[in-house]
Every structure is written in C-alpha cells, then in structure tokens.
Coordinates of C-alpha atoms in Angstrom, one line a residue:
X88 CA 0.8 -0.3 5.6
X89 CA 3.4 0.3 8.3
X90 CA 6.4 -2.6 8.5
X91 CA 8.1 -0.7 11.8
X92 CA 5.5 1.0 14.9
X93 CA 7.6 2.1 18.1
X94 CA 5.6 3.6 20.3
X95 CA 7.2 5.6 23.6
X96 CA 10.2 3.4 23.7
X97 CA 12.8 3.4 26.7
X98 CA 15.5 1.2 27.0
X99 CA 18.2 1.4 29.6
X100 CA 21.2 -1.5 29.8
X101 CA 21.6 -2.5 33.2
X102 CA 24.5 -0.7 35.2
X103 CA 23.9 2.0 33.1
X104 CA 22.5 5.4 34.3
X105 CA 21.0 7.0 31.3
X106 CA 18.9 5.1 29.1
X107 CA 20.2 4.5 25.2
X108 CA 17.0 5.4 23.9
X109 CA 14.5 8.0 25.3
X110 CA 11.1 7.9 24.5
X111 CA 10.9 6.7 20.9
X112 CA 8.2 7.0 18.2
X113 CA 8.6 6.3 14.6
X114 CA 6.6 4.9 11.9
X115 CA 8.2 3.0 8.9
X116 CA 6.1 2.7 5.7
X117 CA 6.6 -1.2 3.9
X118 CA 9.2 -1.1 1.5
X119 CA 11.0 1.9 1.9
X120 CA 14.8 2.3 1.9
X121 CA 15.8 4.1 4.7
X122 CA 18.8 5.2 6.5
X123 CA 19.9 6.1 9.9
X124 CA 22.8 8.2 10.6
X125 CA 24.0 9.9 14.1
X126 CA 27.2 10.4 16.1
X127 CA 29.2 7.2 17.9
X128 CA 26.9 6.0 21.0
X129 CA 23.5 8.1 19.6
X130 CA 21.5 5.0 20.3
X131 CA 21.4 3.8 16.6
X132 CA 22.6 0.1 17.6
X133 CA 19.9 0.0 19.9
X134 CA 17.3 1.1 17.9
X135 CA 17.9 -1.5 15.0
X136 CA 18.1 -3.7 18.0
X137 CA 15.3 -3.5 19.7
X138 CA 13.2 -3.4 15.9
X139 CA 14.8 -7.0 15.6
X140 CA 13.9 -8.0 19.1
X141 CA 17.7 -8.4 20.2
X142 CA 16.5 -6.0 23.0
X143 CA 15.5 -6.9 25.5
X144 CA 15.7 -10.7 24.5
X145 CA 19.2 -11.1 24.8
X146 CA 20.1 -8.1 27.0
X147 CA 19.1 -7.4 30.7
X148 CA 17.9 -3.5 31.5
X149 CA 14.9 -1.4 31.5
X150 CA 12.3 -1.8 28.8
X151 CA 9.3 0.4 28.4
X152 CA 7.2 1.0 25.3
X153 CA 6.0 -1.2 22.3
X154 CA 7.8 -2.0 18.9
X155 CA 5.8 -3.8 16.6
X156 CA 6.6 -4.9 13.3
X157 CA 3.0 -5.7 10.7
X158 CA 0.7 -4.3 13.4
X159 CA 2.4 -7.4 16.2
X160 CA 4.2 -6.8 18.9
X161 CA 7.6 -8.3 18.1
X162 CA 7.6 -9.4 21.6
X163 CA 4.6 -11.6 21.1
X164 CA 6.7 -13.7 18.0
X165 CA 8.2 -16.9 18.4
X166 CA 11.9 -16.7 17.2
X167 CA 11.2 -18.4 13.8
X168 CA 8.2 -15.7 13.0
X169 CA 10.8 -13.1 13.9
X170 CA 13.3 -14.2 11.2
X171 CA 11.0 -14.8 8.9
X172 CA 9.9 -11.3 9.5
X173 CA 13.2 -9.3 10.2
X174 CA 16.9 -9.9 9.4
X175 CA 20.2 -8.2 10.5
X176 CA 23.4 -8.1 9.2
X177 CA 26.1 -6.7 11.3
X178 CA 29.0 -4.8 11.2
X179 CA 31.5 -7.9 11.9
X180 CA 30.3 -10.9 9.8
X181 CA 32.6 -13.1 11.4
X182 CA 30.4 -12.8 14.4
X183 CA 27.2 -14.1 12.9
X184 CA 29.2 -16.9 10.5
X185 CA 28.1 -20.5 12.0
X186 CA 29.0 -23.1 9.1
X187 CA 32.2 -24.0 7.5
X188 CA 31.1 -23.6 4.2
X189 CA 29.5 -20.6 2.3
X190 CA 26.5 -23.1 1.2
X191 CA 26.6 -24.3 4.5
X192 CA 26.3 -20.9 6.3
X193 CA 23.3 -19.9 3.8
X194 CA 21.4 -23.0 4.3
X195 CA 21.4 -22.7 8.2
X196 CA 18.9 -20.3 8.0
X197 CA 16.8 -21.5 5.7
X198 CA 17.0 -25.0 7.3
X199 CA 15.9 -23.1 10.9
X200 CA 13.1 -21.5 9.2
X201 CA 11.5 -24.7 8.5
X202 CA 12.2 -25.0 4.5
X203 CA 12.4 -28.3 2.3
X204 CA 15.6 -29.4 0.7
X205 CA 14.2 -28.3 -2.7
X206 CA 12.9 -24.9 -1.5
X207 CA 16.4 -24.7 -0.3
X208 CA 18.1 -25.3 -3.6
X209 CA 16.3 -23.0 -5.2
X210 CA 17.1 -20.5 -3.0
X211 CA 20.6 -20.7 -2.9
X212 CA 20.7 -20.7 -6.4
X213 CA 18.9 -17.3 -6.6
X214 CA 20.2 -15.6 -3.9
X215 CA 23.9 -16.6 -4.8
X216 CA 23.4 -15.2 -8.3
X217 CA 21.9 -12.0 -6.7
X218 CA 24.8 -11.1 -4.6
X219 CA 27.1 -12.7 -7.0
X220 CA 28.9 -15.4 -4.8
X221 CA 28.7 -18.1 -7.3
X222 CA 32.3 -19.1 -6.8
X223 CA 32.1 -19.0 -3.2
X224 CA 30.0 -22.1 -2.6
X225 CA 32.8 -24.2 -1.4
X226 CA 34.9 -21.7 0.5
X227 CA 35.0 -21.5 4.3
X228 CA 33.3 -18.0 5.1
X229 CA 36.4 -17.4 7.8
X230 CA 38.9 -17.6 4.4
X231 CA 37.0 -14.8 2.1
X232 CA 38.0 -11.3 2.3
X233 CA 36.0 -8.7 4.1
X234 CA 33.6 -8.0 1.3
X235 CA 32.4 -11.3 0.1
X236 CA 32.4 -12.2 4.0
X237 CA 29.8 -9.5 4.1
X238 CA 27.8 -10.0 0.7
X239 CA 27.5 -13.7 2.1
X240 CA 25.9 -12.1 5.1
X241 CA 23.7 -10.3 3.3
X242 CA 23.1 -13.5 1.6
X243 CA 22.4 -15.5 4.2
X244 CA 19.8 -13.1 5.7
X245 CA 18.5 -12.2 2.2
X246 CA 17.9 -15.9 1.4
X247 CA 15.0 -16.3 4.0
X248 CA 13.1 -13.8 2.5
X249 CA 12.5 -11.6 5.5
X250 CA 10.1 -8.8 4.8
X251 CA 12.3 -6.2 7.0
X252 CA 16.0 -6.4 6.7
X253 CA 18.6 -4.4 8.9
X254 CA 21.8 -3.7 8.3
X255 CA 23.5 -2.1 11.2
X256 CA 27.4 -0.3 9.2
X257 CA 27.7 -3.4 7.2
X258 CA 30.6 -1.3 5.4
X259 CA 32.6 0.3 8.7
X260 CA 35.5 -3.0 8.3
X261 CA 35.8 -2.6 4.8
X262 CA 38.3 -1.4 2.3
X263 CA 37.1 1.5 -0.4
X264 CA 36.3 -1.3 -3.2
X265 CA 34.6 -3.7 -0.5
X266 CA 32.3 -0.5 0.3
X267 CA 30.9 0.1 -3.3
X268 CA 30.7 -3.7 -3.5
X269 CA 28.3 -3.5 -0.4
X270 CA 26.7 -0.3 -2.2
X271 CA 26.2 -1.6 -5.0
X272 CA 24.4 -4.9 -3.8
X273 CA 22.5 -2.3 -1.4
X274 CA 21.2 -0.7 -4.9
X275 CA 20.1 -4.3 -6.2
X276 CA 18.1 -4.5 -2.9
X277 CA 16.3 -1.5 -3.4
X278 CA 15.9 -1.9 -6.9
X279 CA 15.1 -6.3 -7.5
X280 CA 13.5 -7.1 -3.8
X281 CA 9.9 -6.3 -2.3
X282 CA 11.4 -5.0 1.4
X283 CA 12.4 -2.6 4.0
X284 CA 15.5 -2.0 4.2
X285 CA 17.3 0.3 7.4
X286 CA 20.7 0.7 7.0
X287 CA 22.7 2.3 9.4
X288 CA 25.6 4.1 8.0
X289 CA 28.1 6.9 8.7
X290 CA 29.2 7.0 5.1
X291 CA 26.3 9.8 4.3
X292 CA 27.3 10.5 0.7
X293 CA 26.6 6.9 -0.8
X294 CA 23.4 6.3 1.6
X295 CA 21.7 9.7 0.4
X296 CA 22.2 8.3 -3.3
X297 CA 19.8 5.0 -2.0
X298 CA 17.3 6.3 1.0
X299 CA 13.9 7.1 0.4
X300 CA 14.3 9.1 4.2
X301 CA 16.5 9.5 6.9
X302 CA 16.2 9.1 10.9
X303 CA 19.0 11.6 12.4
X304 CA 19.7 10.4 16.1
X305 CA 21.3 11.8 18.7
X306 CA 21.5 11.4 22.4
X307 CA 19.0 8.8 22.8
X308 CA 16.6 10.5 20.6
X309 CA 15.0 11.0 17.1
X310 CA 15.8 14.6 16.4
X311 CA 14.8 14.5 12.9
X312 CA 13.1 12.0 10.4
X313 CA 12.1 13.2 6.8
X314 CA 12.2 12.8 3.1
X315 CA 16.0 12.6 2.1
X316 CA 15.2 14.9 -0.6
X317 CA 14.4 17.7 2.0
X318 CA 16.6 16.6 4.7
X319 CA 19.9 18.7 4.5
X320 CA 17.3 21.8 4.1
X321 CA 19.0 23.1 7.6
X322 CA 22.5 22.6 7.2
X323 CA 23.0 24.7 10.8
X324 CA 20.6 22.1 12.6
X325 CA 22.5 18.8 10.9
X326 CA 26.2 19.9 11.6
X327 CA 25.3 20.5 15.4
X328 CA 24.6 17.0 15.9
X329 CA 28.0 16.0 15.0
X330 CA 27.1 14.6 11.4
X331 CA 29.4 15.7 8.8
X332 CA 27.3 16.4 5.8
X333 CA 28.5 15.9 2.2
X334 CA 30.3 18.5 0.3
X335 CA 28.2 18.0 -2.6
X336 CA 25.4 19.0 -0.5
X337 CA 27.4 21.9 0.8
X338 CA 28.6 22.9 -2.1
X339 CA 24.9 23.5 -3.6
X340 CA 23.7 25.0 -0.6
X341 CA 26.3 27.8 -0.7
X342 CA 25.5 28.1 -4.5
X343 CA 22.3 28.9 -3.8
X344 CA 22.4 30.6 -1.2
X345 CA 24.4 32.8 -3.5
X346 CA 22.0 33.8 -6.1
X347 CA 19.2 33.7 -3.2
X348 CA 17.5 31.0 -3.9
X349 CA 15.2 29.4 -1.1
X350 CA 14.3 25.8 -2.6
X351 CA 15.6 22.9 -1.1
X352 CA 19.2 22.5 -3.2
X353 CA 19.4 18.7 -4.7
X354 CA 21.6 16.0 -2.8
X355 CA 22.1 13.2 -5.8
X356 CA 25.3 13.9 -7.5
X357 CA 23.8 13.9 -10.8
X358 CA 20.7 16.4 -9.8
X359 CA 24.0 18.5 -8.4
X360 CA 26.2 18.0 -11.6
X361 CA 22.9 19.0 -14.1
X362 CA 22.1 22.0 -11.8
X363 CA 25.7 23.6 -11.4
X364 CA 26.1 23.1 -15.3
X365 CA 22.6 24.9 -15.9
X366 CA 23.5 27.3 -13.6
X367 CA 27.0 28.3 -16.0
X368 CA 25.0 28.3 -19.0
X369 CA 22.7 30.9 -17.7
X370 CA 19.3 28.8 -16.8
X371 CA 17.9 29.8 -13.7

C-alpha cells in the first residue's frame, strides 16, 4: 500500500513569483526508509511540508494538486487524525519544545491525541528506553545539549505512534558526535518500528547507509527518485544539481570504470571495502 500520494502538486508562498514546488508526483510505499537530498531552497522543506499538511494550513499562497496520505486527502483530516498519522521533527527543536520538563514535553502529545494516563505511562516508558533518555525525565528540554534536545524530539513525535514520520535535517545544528547519535537512533527506527520514515538530509554518506531510495530535488522539482542502490549510477547527472556525492561512491565508480566494468558500483561502505579488497586479491 502507498503511505504518501502527490498528485500534480503546485505551491507558491504569497509574494513570491515562482512557485517552490512545480508540478509534483510521487508515490511512497508503507514502511520504507527514504531520503531526500537537493541544493539550499530546492523545495525540500516544502515538500515535507505540504505531506504533513503545514502547507497550505499555516501558510498563505497558491495551492494546486492533491497529497494524500492512506488513500485520504490530508486536507480532509482533522488535526488530531493528522498527528496520529504523520509526525515531523525539525531542524531547531527548540522551536517545537512546549513543556518545561522532558516528561512533560512527551506527554503533550500523547495527552492531545486523546490517550489515557496509563496508555501514557506506558509509553513514555518505551519510547524513553528507545531513544535512550532515561535520565532526562526531569530536565527542562531548553537545558540539554543539542543532541538529547533532538533525540527528545524524536521522542516526542515517536511516542504517538504516527505511521509516517518526517524529519526535515534533524542533524544540520549538531556537533559530529550529536550527528551519529541522531544516526544511530535513525537506524533503530528503521530497524525496531513499523513506519515510514523521510528524512531530509544533506549529510549523503550516513543517509545512503539507511535509505531504501532517494528523491533528488532541484528547482522545484523531482528530477530523480530511485532505489538507493542504483541511484549514483550517473555520477555526471547527480553532481550537476549541486549535490556533492560521497567519495566512497566516487572512489568505486572510477575503479570500475577502470577495469571497464558497467554494473552499478556499491555505495555501503562495507559492499565498497569487500569489493576493493576482492579486487587486490585478483577476484573479478
């Protein structure tokens, strides 16, 4: 079954002249991982935005074109079926922090989707052993450092069980150790939870180690969406729209290109580490 359906969608902010996204169609399987990666102001914000139904709800401009998200329009949802459906972490958790304590801030949601005070316990409990913010409970959300700010995000949005969650560069304000931190919990996701997950990223190495596929946009537009096994197969086409690809990836693309092979050269780091050493002991 399809979790995301956009169908010709245009959206233009007021006072602008060109719209952010131009004429957009994508299908998203349930439960896949993927990842969206462009230049600065491709449209990517405004995708994940209008999938969440931020656009056009809480923006004024030009709206054309249907996203729905289980076969319904995400226009026709009440606010509660939408965040029971779909979650979004941002980039700046500060900016989505309500509550003054970490239990607090978790249990908001939960409380606003309608559950009991026991369904609420035992959520917190899971969830805080999930993401591993046991010993955050207490702690005002505005005190903790930039990566448990953003694992209790995640949290927070993880613990009402949507069946879509976003995450739009949940790692762009965050130290090197924060990052894998955020990676790693990104892995448990993918791994432990029954959900989609889009994650927009510019850090392509780590997000082609967890996406099942990739959406490339650029200038409004999907310009390519494929398997992320197969997706750095034109290394010409990727590089001219702005996106700096891995060296790994480079690396075994000019190896191959070398001994004048034509499959599609592996991207995980461990598929590139086997290959080169089976390539110095003489296997082809």
């Amino acid at each position: 079954m399809n979790a995301i359906e956009i169908k010709d969608l245009i959206w233009r902010y007021e006072g602008r002249e060109t719209p952010a996204l131009k004429g957009i169609n994508l299908e998203i399987e349930e439960n896949q991982f993927i990842g969206v990666i462009g230049p600065n102001e491709a449209g990517k914000t405004s995708l994940v935005a209008a999938i969440k139904g931020i656009i056009p709800e809480n923006y004024n401009g030009i709206y054309k074109g249907d996203v729905k998200l289980f076969g319904k329009l995400n226009r026709d949802s009440s606010p509660r079926e939408l965040a029971r459906t779909v979650g979004m972490v941002f980039a700046d958790p500060d900016a989505q922090f309500t509550s003054m304590s970490v239990e607090e801030e978790i249990s908001f949601g939960l409380e606003n989707i309608g559950c009991d005070v026991e369904e609420i316990g035992k959520r917190l409990e899971w969830v805080c052993k999930l993401t591993n913010i046991e010993g955050l409970f207490e702690k005002p959300p505005y005190d903790l450092s930039g990566g448990q700010k953003q694992r209790v995000a995640i949290a927070s949005i993880i613990a009402m069980k949507p069946k879509i969650i976003i995450l739009d560069e949940p790692t762009s304000m965050l130290d090197p150790i924060s990052k894998d931190m955020v990676f790693d919990l990104l892995r448990i996701m993918k791994e432990q939870l029954n959900l989609t997950v889009i994650v927009v990223e510019h850090n392509v190495e780590k997000l082609v180690e967890l996406a099942d596929k990739l959406i490339l946009v650029h200038d409004g537009q999907i310009e390519k969406y494929g398997a992320t096994e197969t997706f750095f197969d034109d290394l010409d086409f990727i590089s001219e729209k702005s996106i700096r690809v891995p060296g790994a990836i480079k690396f075994m693309h000019m190896v191959n290109a070398s001994r004048n092979k034509g499959e599609h050269s592996p991207i995980q780091l461990e598929e590139i580490e086997k290959t080169v050493k089976g390539y110095l002991k003489g296997d082809e």
